[in-house]
Tab-separated table of C-alpha atoms in Angstrom:
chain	number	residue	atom	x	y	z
A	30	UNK	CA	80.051	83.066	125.101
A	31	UNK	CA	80.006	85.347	122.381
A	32	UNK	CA	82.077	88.811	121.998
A	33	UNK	CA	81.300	92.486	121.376
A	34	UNK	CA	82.132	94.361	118.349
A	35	UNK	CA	85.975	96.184	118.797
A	36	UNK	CA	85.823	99.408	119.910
A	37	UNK	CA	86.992	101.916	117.618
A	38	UNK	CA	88.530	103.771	120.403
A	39	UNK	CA	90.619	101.323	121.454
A	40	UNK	CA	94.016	101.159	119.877
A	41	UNK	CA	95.376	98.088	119.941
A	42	UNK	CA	93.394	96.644	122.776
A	43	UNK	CA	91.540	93.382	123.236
A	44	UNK	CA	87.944	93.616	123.038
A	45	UNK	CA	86.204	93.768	126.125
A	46	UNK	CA	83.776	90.560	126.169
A	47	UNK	CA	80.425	90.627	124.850
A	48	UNK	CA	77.231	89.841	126.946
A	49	UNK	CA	75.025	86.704	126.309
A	50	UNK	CA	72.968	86.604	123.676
A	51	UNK	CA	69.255	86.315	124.263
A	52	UNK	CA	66.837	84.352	122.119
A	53	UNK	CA	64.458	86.803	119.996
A	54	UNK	CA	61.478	87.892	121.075
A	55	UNK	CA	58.245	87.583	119.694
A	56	UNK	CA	56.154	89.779	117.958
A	57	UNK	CA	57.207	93.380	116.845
A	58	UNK	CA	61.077	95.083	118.145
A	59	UNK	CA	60.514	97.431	120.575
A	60	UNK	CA	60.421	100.945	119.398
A	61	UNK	CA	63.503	103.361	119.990
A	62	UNK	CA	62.408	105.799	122.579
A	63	UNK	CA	62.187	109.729	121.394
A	64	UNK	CA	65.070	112.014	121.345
A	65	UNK	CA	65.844	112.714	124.876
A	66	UNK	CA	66.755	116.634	125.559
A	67	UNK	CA	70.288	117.161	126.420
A	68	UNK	CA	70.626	120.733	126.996
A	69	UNK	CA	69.485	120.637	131.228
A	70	UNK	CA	72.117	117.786	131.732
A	71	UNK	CA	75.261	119.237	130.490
A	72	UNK	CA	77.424	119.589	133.454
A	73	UNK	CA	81.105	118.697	134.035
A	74	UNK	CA	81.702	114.987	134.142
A	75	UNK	CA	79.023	114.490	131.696
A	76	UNK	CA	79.477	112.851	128.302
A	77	UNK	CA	76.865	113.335	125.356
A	78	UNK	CA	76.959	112.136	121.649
A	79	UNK	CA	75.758	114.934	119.807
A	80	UNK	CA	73.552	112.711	118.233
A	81	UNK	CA	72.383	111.437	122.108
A	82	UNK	CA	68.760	109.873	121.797
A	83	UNK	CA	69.223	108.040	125.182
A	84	UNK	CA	70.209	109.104	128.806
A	85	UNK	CA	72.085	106.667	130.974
A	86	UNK	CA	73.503	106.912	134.822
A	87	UNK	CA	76.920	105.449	134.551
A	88	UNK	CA	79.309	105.441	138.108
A	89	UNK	CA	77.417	108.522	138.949
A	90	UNK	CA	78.363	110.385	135.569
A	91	UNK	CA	75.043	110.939	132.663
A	92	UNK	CA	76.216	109.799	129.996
A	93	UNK	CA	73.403	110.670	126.821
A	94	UNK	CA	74.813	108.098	124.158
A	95	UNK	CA	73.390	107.242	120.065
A	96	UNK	CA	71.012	104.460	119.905
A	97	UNK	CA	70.396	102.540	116.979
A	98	UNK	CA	69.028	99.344	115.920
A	99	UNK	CA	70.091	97.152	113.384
A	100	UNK	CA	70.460	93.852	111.718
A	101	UNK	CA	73.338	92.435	113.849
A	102	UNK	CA	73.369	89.456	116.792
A	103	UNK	CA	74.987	91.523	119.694
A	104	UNK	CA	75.003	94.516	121.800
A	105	UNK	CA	77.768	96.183	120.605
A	106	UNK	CA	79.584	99.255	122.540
A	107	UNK	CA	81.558	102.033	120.828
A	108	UNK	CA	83.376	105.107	122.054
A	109	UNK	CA	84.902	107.492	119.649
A	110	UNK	CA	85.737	110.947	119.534
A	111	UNK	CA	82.035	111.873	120.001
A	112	UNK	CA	81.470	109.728	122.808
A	113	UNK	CA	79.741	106.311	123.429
A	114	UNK	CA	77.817	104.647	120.324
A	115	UNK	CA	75.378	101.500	121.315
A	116	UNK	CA	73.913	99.269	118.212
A	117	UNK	CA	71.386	96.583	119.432
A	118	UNK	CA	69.332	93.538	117.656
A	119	UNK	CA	66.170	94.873	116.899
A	120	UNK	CA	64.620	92.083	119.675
A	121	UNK	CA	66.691	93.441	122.625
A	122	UNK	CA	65.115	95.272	125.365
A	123	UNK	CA	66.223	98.586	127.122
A	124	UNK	CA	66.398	96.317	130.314
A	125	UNK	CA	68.848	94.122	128.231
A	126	UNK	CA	70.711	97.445	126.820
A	127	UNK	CA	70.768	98.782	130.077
A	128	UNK	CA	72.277	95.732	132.210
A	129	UNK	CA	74.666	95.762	129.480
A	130	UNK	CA	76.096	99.162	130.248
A	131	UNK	CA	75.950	98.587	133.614
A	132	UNK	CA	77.937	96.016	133.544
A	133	UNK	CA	80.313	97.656	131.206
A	134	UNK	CA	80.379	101.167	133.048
A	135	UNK	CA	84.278	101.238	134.138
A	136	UNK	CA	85.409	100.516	130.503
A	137	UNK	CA	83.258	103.117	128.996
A	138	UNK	CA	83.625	105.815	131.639
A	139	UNK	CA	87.206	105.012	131.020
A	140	UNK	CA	87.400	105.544	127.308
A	141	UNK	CA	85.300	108.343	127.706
A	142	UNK	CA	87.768	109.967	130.278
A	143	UNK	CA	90.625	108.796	127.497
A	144	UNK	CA	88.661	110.299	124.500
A	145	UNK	CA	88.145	113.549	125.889
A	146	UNK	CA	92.028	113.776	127.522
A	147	UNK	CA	93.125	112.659	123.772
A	148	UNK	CA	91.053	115.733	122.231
A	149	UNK	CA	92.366	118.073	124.439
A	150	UNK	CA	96.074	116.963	123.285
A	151	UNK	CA	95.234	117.238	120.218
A	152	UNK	CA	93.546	120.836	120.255
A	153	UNK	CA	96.644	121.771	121.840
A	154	UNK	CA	99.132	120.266	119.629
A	155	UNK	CA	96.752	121.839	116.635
A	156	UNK	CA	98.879	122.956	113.587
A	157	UNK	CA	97.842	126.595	112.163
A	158	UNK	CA	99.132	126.089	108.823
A	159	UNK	CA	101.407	129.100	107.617
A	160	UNK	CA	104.985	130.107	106.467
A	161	UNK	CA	107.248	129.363	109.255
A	162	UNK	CA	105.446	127.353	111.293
A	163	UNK	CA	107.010	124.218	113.217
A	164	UNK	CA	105.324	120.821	112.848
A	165	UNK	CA	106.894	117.403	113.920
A	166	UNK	CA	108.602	114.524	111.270
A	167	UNK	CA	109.435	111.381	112.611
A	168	UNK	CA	109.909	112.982	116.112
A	169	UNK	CA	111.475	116.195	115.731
A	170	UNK	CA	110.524	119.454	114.189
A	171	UNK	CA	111.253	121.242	110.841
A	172	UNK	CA	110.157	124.304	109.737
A	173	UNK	CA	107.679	124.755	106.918
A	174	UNK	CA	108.501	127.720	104.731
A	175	UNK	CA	107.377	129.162	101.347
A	176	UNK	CA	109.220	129.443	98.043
A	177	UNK	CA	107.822	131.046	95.688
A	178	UNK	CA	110.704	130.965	93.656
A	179	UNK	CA	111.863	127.323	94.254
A	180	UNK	CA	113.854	125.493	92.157
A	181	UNK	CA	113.433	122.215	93.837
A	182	UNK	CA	112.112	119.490	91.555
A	183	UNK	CA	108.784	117.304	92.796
A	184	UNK	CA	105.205	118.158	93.224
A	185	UNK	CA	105.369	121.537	95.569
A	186	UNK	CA	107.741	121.097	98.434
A	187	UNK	CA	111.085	119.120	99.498
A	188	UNK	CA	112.630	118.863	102.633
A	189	UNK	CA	116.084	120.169	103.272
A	190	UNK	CA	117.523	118.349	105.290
A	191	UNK	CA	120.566	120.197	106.702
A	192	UNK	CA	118.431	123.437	108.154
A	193	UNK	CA	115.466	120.960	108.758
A	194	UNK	CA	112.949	122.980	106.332
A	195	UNK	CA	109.953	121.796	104.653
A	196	UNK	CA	110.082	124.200	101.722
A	197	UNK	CA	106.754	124.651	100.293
A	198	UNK	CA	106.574	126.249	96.756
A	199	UNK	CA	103.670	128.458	97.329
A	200	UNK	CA	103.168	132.491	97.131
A	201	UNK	CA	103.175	134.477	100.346
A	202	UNK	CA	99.459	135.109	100.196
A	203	UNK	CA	98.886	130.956	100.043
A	204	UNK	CA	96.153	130.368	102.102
A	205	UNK	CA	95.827	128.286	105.200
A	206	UNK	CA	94.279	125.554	103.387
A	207	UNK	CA	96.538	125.058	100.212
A	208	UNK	CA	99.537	125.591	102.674
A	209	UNK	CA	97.942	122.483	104.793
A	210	UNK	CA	97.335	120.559	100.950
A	211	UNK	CA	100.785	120.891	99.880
A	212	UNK	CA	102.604	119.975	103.017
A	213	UNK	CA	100.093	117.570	103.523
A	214	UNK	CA	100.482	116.016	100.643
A	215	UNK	CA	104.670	115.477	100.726
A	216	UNK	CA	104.184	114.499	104.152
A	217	UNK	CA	101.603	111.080	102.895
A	218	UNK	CA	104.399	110.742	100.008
A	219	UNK	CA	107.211	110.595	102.838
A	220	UNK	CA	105.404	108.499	104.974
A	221	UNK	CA	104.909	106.103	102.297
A	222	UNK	CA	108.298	105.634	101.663
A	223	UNK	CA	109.350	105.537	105.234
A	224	UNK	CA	106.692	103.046	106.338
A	225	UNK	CA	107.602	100.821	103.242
A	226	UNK	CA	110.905	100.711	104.406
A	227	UNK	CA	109.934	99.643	107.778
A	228	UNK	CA	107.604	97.388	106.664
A	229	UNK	CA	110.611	95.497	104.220
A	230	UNK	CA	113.044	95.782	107.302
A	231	UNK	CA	110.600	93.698	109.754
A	232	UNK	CA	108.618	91.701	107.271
A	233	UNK	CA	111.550	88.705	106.709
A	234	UNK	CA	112.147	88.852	110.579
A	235	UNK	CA	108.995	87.724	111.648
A	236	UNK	CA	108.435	85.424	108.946
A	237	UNK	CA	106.238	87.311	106.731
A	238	UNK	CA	104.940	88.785	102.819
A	239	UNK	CA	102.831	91.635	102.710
A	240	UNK	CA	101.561	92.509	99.654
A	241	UNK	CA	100.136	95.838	99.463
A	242	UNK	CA	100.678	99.146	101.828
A	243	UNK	CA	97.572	101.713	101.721
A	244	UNK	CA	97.447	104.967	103.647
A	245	UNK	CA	94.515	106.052	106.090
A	246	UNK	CA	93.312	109.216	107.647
A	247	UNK	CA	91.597	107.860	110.619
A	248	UNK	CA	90.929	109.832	113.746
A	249	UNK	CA	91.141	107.036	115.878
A	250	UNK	CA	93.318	103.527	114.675
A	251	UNK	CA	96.782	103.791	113.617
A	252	UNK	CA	96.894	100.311	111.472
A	253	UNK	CA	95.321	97.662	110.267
A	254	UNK	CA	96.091	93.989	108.696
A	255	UNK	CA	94.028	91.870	106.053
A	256	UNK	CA	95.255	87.967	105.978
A	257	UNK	CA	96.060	88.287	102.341
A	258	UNK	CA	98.616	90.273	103.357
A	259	UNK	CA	97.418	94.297	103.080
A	260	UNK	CA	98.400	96.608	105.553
A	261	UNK	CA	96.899	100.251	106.426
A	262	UNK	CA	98.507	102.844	108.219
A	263	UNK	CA	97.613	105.889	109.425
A	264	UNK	CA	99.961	108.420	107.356
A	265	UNK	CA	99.757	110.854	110.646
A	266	UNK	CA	102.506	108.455	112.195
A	267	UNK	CA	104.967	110.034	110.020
A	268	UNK	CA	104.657	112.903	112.528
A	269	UNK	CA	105.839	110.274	115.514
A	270	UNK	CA	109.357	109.026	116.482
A	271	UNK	CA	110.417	106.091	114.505
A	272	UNK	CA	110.186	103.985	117.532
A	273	UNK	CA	105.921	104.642	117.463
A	274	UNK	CA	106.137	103.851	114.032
A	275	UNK	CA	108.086	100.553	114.352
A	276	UNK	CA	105.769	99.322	116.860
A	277	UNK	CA	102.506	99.874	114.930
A	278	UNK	CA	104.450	98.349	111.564
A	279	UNK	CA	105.135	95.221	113.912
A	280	UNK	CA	102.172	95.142	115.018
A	281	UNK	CA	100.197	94.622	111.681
A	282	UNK	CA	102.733	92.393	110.057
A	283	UNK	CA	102.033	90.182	113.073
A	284	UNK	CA	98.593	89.934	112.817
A	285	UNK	CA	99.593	87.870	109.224
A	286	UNK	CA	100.940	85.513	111.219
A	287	UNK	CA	97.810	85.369	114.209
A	288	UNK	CA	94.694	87.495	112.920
A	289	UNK	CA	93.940	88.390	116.552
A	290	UNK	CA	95.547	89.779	120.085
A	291	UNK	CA	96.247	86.323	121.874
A	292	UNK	CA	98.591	85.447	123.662
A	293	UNK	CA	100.424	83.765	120.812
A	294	UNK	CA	99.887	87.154	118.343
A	295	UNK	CA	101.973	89.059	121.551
A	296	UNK	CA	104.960	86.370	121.727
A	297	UNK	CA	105.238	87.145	117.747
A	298	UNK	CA	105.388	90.711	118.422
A	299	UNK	CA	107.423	90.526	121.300
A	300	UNK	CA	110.392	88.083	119.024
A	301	UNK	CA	111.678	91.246	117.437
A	302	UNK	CA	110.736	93.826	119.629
A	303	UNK	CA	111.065	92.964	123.448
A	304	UNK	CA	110.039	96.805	124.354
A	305	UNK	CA	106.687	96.667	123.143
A	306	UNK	CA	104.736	97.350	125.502
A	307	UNK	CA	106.783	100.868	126.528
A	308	UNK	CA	106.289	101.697	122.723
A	309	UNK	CA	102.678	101.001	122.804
A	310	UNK	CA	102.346	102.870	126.293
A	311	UNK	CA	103.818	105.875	124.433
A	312	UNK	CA	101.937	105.651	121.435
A	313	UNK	CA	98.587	105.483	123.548
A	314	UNK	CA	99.355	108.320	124.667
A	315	UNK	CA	100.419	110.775	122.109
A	316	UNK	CA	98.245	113.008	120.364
A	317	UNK	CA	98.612	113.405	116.491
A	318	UNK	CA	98.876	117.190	115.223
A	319	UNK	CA	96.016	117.695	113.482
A	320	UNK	CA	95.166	120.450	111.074
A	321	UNK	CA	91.696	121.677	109.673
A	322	UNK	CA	90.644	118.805	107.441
């Protein structure tokens, strides 16, 4: 039996098992059906892609999700930030699409339900980027401040440590956005160093060489491995306790040893950090401060 696509949406998570292929059918792919109006259906425990070209009935909830065809072998599910995604061979049916979601309704109403809570953290936990505002660092707060007159060295802010303040060498009359630039921007130089530290501290533990650390900006994965030995991370961690950030550095220097969430890829993570699954229970469930972007 084959396997769907990963979700994007979920962190960490194994992927949920893909439905039998089906031999192609002859003659021409169906055609996608028109653009299905959206506007009479939004109610409260609806979901709808902005993009929605189709209309299903999922555990009683509409759910209007983006259709596309393409050159791939599988029905493949995704839900993201703007709801539920659904790429098909271009010689599926919409009977085949459809007993496909049916069968996967929990998970997607699910990660639906876990999208839309996660937005609502993170509208809440929103940064409004000006002098004196509080924003977390590895788990606890410091407060960003402008200097016009610094005389800090570096590229436009330092942190001082003693009176936890991010000073920011900016005018009064800095905008929102170059305020969010320059912190932004010691913030991904912080979290470099900090991550690289972590990743050196676990890396001879568990028996393995990375070779190159790059920084991401996704909305939705916190990490990623290659098998030659690159790692991503999300710089937002940096905002996170150091425990959160552990666990995702673990978690990607195991996958050089298992490429993969078996059972054997879990005992690997589990040699050097027995608390795992608390740390990923907590990181599930944070919400990164975001700013305009």
């Amino acid at each position: 039996m084959q396997r769907f696509v990963q979700l994007a949406f979920d962190l960490f998570g194994d992927d949920p098992p893909e439905a039998p292929r089906a031999p192609p059918a002859p003659g021409p792919a169906p055609a996608a059906p028109p653009a299905v109006p959206m506007a009479e259906v939004f109610q409260p425990g609806t979901w709808h892609h902005p993009r929605a070209n189709r209309l299903v009935r999922l555990r009683g909830c509409e759910v209007g999700y983006e259709f596309q065809r393409g050159k791939r072998r599988t029905i493949g599910l995704s839900v993201g930030t703007e709801g539920l995604s659904v790429r098909a061979p271009r010689w599926s049916t919409f009977g085949e699409i459809e007993a496909v979601l049916q069968e996967k309704a929990g998970w997607v109403i699910d990660k639906l339900i876990e999208a839309r809570e996660r937005a609502e953290r993170q509208a809440r936990n929103r940064i409004a980027w000006a002098d004196g505002v509080a924003l977390p660092l590895l788990g606890e707060p410091v407060r960003l401040q402008l200097d016009p007159a610094h005389g800090f060295s570096g590229r436009g802010a330092a942190l001082d440590s003693a009176t936890r303040t991010l000073r920011v060498g900016l005018p009064r009359h800095a905008s929102e956005s170059q305020i969010r630039d320059a912190a932004q921007a010691w913030l991904m130089r912080h979290a470099r160093n900090v991550f690289t530290e972590r990743l050196n501290h676990f890396a001879p533990r568990l028996g393995v060489q990375w070779t190159r650390l790059s920084l991401s900006n996704a909305d939705t994965r916190w990490g990623s491995a290659s098998a030659d030995g690159r790692i991503r991370l999300n710089w937002r961690l940096i905002h996170l306790s150091l425990d959160m950030v552990d666990y995702v550095v673990v978690h990607e220097l195991s996958h050089l040893r298992h490429m993969d969430h078996s059972p054997r890829f879990w005992d690997v993570v589990a040699s050097v950090m027995p608390d795992h699954l608390e740390r990923r229970r907590a990181l599930k469930a944070s919400a990164l401060p975001l700013g305009e972007d």
